[in-house]
Tab-separated table of C-alpha atoms and ligand atoms in Angstrom:
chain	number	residue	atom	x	y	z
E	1	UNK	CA	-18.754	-13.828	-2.413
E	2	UNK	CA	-16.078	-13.900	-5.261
E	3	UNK	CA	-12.552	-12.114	-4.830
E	4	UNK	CA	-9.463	-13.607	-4.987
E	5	UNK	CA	-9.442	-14.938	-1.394
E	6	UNK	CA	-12.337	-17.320	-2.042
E	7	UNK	CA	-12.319	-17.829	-5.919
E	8	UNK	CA	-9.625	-19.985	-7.788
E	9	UNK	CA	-8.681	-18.220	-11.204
E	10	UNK	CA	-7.720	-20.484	-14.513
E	11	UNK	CA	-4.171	-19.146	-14.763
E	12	UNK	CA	-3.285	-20.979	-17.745
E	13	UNK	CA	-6.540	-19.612	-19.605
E	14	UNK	CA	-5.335	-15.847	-18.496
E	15	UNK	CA	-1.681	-16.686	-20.083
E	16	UNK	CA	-3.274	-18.476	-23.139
E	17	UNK	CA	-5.080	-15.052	-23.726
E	18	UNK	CA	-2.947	-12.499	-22.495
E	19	UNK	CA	0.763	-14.028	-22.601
E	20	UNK	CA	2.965	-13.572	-19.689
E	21	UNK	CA	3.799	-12.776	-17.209
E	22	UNK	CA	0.719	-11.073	-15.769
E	23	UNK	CA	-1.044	-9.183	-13.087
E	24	UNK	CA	-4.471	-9.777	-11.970
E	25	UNK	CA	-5.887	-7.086	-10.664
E	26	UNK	CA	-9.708	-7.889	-9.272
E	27	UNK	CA	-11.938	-5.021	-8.141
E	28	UNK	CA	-13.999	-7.084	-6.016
E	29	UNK	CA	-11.183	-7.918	-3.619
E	30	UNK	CA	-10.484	-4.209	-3.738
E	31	UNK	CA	-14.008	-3.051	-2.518
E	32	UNK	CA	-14.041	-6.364	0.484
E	33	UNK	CA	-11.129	-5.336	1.570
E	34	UNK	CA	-12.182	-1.447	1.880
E	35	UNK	CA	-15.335	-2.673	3.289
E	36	UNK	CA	-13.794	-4.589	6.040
E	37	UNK	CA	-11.870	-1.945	7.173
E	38	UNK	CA	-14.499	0.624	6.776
E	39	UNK	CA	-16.462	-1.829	9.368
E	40	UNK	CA	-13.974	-2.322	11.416
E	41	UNK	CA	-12.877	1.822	12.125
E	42	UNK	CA	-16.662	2.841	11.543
E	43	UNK	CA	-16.029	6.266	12.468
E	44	UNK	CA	-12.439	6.875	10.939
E	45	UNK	CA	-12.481	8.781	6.876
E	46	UNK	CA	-10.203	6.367	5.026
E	47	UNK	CA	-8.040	8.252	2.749
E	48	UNK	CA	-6.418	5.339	0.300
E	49	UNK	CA	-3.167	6.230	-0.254
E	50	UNK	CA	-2.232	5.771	-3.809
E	51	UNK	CA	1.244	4.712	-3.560
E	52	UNK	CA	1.424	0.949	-3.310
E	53	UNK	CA	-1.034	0.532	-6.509
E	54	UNK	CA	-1.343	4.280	-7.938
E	55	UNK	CA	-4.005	3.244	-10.953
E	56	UNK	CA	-6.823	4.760	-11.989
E	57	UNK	CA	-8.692	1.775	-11.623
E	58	UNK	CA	-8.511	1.459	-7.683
E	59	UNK	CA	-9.472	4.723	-7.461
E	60	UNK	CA	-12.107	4.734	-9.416
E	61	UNK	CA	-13.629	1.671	-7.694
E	62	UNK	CA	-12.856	3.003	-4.238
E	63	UNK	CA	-14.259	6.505	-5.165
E	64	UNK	CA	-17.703	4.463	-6.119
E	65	UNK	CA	-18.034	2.778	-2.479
E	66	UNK	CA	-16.870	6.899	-0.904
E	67	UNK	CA	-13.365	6.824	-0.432
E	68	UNK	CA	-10.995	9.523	0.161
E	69	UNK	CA	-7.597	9.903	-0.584
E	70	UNK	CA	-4.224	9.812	0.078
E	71	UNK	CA	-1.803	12.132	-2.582
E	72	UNK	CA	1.718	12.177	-2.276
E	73	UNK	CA	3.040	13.705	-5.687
E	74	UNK	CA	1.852	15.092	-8.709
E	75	UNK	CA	1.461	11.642	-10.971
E	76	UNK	CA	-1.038	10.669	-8.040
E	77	UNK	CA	-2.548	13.982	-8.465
E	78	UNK	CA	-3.226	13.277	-12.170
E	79	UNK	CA	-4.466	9.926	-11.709
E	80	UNK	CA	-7.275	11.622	-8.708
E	81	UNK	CA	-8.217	14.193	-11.338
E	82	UNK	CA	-8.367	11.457	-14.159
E	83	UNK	CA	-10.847	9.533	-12.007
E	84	UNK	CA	-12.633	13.089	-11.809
E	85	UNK	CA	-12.109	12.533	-7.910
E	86	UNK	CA	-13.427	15.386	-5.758
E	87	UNK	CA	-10.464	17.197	-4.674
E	88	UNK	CA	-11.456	18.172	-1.078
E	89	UNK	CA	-12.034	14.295	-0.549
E	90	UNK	CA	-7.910	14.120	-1.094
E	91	UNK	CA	-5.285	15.394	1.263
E	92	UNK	CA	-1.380	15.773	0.727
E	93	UNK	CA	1.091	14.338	2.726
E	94	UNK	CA	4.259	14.069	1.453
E	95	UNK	CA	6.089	15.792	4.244
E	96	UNK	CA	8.768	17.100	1.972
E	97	UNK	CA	7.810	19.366	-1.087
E	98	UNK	CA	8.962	21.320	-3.901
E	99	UNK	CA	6.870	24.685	-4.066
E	100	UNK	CA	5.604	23.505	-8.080
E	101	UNK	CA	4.531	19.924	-5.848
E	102	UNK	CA	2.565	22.665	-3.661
E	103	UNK	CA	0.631	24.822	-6.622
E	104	UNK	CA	0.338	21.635	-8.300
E	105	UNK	CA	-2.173	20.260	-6.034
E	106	UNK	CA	-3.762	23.643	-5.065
E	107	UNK	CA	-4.499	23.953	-8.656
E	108	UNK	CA	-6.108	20.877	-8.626
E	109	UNK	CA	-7.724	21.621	-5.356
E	110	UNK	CA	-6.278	19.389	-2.889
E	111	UNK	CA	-5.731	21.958	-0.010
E	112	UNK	CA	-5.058	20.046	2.956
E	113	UNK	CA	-0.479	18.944	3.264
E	114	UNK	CA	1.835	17.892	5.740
E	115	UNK	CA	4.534	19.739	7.206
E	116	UNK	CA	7.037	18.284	10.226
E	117	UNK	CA	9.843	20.916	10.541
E	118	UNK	CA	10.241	25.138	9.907
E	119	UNK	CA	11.923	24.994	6.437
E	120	UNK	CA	8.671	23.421	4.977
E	121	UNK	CA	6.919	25.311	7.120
E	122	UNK	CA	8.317	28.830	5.577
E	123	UNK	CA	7.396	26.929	1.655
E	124	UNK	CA	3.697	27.549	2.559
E	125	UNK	CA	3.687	31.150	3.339
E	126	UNK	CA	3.030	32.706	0.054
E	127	UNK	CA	-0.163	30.009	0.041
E	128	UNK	CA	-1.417	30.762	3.872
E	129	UNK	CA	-4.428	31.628	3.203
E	130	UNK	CA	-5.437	28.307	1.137
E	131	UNK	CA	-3.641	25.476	2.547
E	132	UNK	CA	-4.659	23.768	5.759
E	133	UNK	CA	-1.698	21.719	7.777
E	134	UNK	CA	-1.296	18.471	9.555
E	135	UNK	CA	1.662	18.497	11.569
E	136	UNK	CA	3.247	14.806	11.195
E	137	UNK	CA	4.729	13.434	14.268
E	138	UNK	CA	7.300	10.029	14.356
E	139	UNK	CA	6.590	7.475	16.714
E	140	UNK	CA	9.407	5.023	15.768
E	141	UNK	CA	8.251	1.370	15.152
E	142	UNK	CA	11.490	-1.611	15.329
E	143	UNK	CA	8.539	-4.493	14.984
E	144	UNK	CA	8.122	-3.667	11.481
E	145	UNK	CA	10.813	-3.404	8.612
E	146	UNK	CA	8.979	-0.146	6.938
E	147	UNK	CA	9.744	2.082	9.603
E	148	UNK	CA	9.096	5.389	8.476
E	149	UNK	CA	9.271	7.266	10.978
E	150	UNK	CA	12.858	7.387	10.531
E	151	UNK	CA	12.751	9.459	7.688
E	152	UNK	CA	9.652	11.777	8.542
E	153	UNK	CA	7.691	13.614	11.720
E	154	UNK	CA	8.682	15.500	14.194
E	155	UNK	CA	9.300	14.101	17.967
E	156	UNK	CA	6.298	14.291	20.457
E	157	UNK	CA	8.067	16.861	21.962
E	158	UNK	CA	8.813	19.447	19.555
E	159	UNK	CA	5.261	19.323	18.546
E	160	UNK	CA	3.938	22.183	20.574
E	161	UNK	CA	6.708	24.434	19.610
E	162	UNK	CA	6.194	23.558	15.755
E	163	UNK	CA	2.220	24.251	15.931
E	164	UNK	CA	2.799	27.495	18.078
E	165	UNK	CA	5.889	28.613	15.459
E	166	UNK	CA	2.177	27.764	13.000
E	167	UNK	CA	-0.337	29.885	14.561
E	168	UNK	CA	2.494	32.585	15.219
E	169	UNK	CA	2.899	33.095	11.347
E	170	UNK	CA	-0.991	32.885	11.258
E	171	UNK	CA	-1.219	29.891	9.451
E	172	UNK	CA	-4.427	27.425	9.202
E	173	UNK	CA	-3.542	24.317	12.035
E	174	UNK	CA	-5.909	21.656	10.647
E	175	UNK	CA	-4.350	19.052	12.978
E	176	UNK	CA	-1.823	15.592	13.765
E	177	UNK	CA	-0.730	13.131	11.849
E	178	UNK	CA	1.536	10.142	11.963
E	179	UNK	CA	2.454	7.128	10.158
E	180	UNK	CA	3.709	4.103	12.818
E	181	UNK	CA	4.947	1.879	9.815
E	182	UNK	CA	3.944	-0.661	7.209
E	183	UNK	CA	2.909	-4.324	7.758
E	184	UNK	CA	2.986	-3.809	11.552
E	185	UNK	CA	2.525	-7.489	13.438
E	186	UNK	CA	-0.117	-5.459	15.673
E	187	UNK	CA	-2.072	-2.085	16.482
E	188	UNK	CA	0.269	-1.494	19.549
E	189	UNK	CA	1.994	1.388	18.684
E	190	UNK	CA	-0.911	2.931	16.543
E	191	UNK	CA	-2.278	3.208	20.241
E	192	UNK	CA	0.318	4.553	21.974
E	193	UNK	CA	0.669	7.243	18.755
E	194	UNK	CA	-3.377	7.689	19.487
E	195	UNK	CA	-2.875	8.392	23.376
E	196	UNK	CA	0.322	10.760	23.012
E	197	UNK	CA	-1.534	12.813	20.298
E	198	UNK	CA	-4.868	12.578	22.773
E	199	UNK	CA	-1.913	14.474	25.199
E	200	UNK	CA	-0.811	16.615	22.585
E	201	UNK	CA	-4.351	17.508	21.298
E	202	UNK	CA	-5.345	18.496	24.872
E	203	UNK	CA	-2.157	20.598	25.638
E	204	UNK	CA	-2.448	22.492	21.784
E	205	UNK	CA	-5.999	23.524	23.607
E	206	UNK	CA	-4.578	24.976	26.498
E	207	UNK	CA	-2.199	27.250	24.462
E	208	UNK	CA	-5.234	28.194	22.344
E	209	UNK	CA	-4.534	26.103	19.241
E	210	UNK	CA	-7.870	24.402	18.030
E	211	UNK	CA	-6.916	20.525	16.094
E	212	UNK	CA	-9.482	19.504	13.976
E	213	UNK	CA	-8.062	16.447	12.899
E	214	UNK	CA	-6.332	13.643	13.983
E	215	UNK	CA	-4.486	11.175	11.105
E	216	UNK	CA	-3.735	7.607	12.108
E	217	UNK	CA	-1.907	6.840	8.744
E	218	UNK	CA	-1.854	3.249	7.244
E	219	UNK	CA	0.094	0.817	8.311
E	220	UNK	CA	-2.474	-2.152	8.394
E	221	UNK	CA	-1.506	-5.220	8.155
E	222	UNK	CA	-2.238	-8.556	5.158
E	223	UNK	CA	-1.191	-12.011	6.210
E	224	UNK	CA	1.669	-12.725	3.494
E	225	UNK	CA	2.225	-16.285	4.981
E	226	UNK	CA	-1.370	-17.898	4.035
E	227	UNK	CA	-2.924	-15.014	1.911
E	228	UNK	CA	-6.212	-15.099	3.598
E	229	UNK	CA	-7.853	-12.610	5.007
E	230	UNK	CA	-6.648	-10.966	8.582
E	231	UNK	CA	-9.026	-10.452	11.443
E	232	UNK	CA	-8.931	-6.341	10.886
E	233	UNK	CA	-11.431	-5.951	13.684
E	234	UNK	CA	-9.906	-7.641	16.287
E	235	UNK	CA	-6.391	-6.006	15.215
E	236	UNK	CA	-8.276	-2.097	15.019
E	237	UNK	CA	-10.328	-2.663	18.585
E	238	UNK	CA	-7.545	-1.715	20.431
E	239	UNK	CA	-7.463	1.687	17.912
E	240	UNK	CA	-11.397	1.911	18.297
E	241	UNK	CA	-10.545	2.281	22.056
E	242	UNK	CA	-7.768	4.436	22.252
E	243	UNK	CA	-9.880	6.887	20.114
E	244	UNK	CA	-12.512	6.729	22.849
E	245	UNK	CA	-10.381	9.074	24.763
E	246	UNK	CA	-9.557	11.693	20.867
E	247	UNK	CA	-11.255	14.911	22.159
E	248	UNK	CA	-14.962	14.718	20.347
E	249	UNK	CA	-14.854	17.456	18.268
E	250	UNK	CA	-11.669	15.871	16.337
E	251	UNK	CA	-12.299	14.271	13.010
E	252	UNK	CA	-10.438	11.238	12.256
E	253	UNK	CA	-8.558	10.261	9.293
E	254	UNK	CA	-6.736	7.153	8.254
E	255	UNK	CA	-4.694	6.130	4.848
E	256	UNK	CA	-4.993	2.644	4.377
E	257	UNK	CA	-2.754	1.678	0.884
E	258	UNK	CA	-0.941	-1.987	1.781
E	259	UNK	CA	-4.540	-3.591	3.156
E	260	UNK	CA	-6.753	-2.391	0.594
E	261	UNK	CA	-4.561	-3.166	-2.347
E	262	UNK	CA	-2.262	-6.372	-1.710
E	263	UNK	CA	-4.940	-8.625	-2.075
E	264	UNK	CA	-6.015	-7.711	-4.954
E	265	UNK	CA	-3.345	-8.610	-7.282
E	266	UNK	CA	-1.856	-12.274	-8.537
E	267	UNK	CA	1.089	-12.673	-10.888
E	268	UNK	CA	1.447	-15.253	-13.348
E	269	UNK	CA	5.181	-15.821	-15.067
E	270	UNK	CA	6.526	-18.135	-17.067
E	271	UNK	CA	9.464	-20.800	-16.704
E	272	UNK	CA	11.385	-19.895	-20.012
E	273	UNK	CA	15.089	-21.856	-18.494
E	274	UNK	CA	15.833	-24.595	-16.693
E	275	UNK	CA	19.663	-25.279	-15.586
E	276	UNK	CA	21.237	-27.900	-12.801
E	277	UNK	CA	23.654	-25.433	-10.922
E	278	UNK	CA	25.188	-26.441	-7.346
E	279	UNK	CA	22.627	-29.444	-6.983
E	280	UNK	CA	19.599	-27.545	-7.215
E	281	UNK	CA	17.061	-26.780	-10.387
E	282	UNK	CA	16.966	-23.350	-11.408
E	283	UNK	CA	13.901	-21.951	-12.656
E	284	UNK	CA	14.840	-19.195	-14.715
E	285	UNK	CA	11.198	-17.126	-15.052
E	286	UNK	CA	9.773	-13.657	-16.683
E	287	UNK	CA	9.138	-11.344	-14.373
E	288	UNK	CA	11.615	-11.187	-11.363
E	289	UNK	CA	12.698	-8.819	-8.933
E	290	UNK	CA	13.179	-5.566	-11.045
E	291	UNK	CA	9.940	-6.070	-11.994
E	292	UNK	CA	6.940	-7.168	-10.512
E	293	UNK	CA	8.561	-8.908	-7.712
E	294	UNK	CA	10.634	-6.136	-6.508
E	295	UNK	CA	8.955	-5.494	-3.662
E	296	UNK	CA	11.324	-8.618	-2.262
E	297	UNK	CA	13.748	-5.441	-2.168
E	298	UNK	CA	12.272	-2.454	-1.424
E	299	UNK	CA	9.259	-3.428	0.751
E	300	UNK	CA	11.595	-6.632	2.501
E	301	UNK	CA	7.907	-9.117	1.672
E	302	UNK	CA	8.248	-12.821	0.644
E	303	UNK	CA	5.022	-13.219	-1.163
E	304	UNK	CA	3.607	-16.684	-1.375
E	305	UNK	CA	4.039	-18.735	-4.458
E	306	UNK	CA	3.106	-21.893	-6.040
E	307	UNK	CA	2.541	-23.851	-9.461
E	308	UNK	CA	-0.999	-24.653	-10.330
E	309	UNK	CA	-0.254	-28.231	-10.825
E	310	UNK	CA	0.442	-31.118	-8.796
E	311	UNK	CA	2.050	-28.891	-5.817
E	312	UNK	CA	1.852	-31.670	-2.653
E	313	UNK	CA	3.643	-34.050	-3.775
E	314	UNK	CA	7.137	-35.004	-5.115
E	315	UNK	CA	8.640	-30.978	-3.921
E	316	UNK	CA	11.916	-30.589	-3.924
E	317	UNK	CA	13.873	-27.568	-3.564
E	318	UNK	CA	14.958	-25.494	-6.666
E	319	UNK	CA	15.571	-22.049	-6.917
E	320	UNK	CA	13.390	-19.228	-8.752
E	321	UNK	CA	15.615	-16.668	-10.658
E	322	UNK	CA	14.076	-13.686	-12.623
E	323	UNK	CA	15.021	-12.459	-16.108
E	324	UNK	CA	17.334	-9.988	-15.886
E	325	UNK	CA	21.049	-10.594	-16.272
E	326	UNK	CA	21.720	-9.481	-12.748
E	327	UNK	CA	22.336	-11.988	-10.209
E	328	UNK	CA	20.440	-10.151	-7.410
E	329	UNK	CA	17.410	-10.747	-9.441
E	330	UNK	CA	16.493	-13.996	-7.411
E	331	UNK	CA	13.080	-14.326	-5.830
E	332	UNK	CA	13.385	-17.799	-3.958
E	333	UNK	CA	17.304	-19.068	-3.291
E	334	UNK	CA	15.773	-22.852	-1.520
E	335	UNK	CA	11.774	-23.033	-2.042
E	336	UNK	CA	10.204	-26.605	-2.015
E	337	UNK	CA	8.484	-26.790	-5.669
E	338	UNK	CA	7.185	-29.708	-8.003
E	339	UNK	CA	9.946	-30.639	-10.629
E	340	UNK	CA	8.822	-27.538	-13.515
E	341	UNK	CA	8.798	-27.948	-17.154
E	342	UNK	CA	9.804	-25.056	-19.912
E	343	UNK	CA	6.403	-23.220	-20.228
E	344	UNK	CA	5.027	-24.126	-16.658
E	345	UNK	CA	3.832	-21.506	-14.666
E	346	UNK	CA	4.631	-19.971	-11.105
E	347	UNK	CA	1.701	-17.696	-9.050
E	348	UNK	CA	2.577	-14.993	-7.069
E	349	UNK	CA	-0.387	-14.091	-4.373
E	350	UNK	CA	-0.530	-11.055	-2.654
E	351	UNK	CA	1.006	-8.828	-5.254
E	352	UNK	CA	-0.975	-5.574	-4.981
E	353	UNK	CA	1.048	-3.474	-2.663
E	354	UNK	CA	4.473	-2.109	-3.421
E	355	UNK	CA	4.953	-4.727	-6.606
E	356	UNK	CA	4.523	-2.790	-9.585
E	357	UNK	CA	4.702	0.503	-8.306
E	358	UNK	CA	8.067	-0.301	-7.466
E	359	UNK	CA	8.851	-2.212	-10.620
E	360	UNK	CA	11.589	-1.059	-12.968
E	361	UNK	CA	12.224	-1.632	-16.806
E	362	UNK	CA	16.236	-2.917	-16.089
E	363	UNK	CA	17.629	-4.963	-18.907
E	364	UNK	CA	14.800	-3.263	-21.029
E	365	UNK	CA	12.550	-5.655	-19.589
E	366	UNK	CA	8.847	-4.364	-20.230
E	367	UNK	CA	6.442	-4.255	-16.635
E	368	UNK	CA	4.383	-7.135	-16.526
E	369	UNK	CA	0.671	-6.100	-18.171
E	370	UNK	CA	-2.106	-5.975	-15.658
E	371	UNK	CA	-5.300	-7.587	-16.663
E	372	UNK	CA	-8.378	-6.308	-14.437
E	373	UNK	CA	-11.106	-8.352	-13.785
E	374	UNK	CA	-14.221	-8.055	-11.593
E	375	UNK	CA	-14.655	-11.498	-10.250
E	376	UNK	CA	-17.841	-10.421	-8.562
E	377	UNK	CA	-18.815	-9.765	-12.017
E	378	UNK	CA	-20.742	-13.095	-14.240
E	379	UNK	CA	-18.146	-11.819	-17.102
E	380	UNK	CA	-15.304	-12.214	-15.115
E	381	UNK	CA	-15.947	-15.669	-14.166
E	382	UNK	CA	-14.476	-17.170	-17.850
E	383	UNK	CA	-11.272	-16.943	-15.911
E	384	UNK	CA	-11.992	-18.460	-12.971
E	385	UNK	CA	-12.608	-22.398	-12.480
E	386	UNK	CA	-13.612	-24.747	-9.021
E	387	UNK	CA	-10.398	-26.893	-8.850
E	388	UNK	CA	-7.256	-26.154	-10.440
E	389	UNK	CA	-5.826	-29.684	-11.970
E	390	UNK	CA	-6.314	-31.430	-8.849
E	391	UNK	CA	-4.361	-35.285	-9.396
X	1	PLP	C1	2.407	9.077	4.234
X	1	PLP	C2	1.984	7.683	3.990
X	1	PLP	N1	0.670	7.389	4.105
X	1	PLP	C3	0.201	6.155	3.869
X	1	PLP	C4	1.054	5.132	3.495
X	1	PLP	C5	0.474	3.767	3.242
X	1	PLP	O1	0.863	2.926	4.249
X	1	PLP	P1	0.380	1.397	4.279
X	1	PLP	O2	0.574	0.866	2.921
X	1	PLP	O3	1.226	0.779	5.321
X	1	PLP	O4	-1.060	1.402	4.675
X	1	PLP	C6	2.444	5.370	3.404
X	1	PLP	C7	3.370	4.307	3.035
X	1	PLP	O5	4.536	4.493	2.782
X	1	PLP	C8	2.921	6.688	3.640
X	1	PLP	O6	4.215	6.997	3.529
C-alpha cells in the first residue's frame, strides 16, 4: 500500500517543480489513517474535525470513504458546504459562540452545537426549536500538553443541574460530550470520561432526561518520535470496553482531527544561509516557525526531521533557524545533522496537524504552497522513488 508511511517521495524532484518550501499533502495516508481508526472504534461516527488541516481537500476525500464532521466556525462551515458536504453529517462544537456563528451554521444546516454553561445556554433560545445540544463536560488531562479542558466543559458535577436548567427552558438535550486533550500518551482518561458520563447518562434517566448521544472527542494519538504508524487498536480497546457499559440506545460520536491528518503532510525547505555562530553551524532555512513549523509553539510538537542525503554518518550538531527576522523563529537549537550546503534541503514528517493551520504570514513571509498528491494513485508515483541517495 502507498502513503507516506511506506513510500519514499523524491523531494528534490517536488522542489525542482514546485520551488520551496513545500507541503505534501497525500490523500492516501489520509483515507489509511481514517480507515484504521474506523476499524479500530467500529461502532463510534467519526466526525473529523477540521481544525488541524481545515482544506477542502481532506474533506472531500474523507466525505468519499463516509465521514462526518467536526465544525467549529464559519470558515470551516464554508469549506463543508464547498465540498457540498451533507450538513446533518456535521455537528458544531465550539462551546463559545457569537449568535451570527449560530445562524451561520443553521443556515447552512448544521443543527447539532455545544453548550457548557447558562450564558450560552440563553444564546440558543430564539433557535429552540432547531438546534439540538451536547452538553460538554471537562475531565482535566496533566499527561498531555493540549489540555483543553481548561478552557471548556463543565465539571461532572454541575452536569445534571445544566441539562435540567435545558429541559426546564424546553430545549432539545441531544446528549454529552467531552474532549480529554490532544496527543494523549494513552486512552486512560478517555475511559474514565466514558464511565463518569455512563454515571451521568444513567442519572439524566432517572430525572427524565433522555441522552441520545455520547461524544468522545479526538484526542488520538501519532507517534512524532519515529513517524510510523501507532497501534490505534490496542490504544482504543480500552475505549471499545468502557463503551460496553454506554446505555444501548446511545449513539456514539468521536472527532478525530490530529490522527487522521498529521500523517499526511511532509515539508520540504530550503537552506538559503549558512553562518558559524557560538561553535555551531546555523542553518538559516524558508519556512520556520511562523510558518509551517509553528506548531513547535502553539501545539508544543517536535516533528522529526532529516536531509535526504547522506544522514548516518559524519552528524554533527548545528542549529535550524527559520526565515523571519525574529529570533524565536528557531526550530532545532542542538540537532545532530550532516554538514548542509546553500540549496540543500531539510524534511519535516508529520506536518499535517496544527502546522499550517496555525501558520502566520510575519515578516510578509508567504505560507508554504501545499502540493497534493495521491500516492495510491500510478500518477502520483513521478514523485516518489525506492531509495533516496543512499552512499
Ligand atoms: C472541540 C474539539 N474537537 C476536536 C478536536 C481535535 O482534537 P485532536 O486533534 O486531538 O483529535 C479539538 C482540538 O482542539 C477540539 O477542540
Amino acid at each position: 500500500m502507498n502513503n507516506l508511511f511506506s513510500t519514499n517521495l523524491n523531494y528534490q524532484k517536488l522542489v525542482s517543480q514546485f520551488g520551496s518550501p513545500l507541503l505534501i499533502l497525500d490523500k492516501a495516508t489520509i483515507r489509511y489513517q481514517y480507515l484504521a481508526l474506523h476499524k479500530a472504534l467500529p461502532n463510534v461516527t467519526l466526525h473529523y474535525a477540521l481544525k488541524p488541516l481545515p482544506l477542502n481537500t481532506v474533506v472531500s476525500v474523507l466525505k468519499e470513504l463516509g465521514a462526518s464532521f467536526d465544525l467549529a466556525s464559519n470558515g470551516e462551515v464554508d469549506i463543508v458546504k464547498s465540498a457540498n458536504v451533507d450538513p446533518k453529517t456535521c455537528i458544531h462544537t465550539h462551546p463559545i459562540k457569537k449568535d451570527q456563528d449560530i445562524k451561520y451554521a443553521l443556515e447552512y444546516g448544521c443543527n447539532v452545537f455545544v453548550y457548557d454553561n447558562e450564558t450560552e445556554l440563553e444564546k440558543f433560545t430564539k433557535y429552540k426549536d432547531q438546534v439540538k445540544l451536547l452538553l460538554r463536560v471537562s475531565f482535566p488531562n496533566p499527561e498531555t500538553k493540549v489540555d483543553l479542558s481548561k478552557k471548556f466543559g463543565t465539571t461532572p458535577e454541575n452536569v445534571l443541574n445544566l441539562l435540567q436548567k435545558a429541559k426546564d427552558k424546553g430545549f432539545n438535550i441531544y446528549g454529552l460530550s467531552f474532549h480529554v486533550g490532544s496527543q494523549v500518551p494513552n486512552s486512560k482518561r478517555h475511559v474514565e470520561a466514558i464511565t463518569s458520563c455512563n454515571n451521568l447518562i444513567n442519572q439524566a434517566q432517572d430525572l427524565g432526561i433522555n441522552i441520545s448521544v455520547l461524544d468522545i472527542g479526538g484526542g488520538f494519538p501519532v507517534d512524532y518520535q519515529n513517524a510510523e504508524p501507532i497501534d490505534i487498536d490496542s490504544f482504543c480497546a480500552p475505549i471499545r470496553e468502557a463503551l460496553k457499559n454506554t446505555p444501548k440506545n446511545v449513539q456514539i460520536l468521536a472527532e478525530p482531527g490530529r490522527f487522521i491528518s498529521a500523517p499526511a503532510m511532509h515539508n520540504i525547505c530550503t537552506v538559503t544561509g549558512i553562518s558559524r555562530r557560538f561553535d555551531k553551524n546555523w542553518y538559516y532555512l524558508d519556512d520556520g516557525v511562523y510558518c509551517s513549523y509553528s506548531g513547535q509553539i502553539f501545539d508544543h510538537v517536535c516533528y522529526p526531521k532529516f536531509t535526504p542525503y547522506n544522514s548516518h554518518i559524519n552528524v554533527e550538531s548545528c542549529v535550524l533557524a527559520g526565515p523571519t527576522c525574529d529570533s524565536i523563529d528557531v526550530i532545532a537549537e542542538d540537532i545532530k545533522l550532516p554538514k548542509l550546503k546553500l540549496n540543500d534541503l531539510l524534511v519535516g514528517k508529520m506536518m499535517g496537524a496544527y502546522t499550517i493551520a496555525t501558520a502566520t504570514e510575519f515578516n510578509f513571509i508567504p505560507k508554504s504552497k501545499i502540493i497534493e498528491l495521491d500516492l495510491a494513485d500510478s500518477s502520483s508515483t513521478i514523485y516518489t522513488e525506492e531509495l533516496l541517495n543512499a552512499a
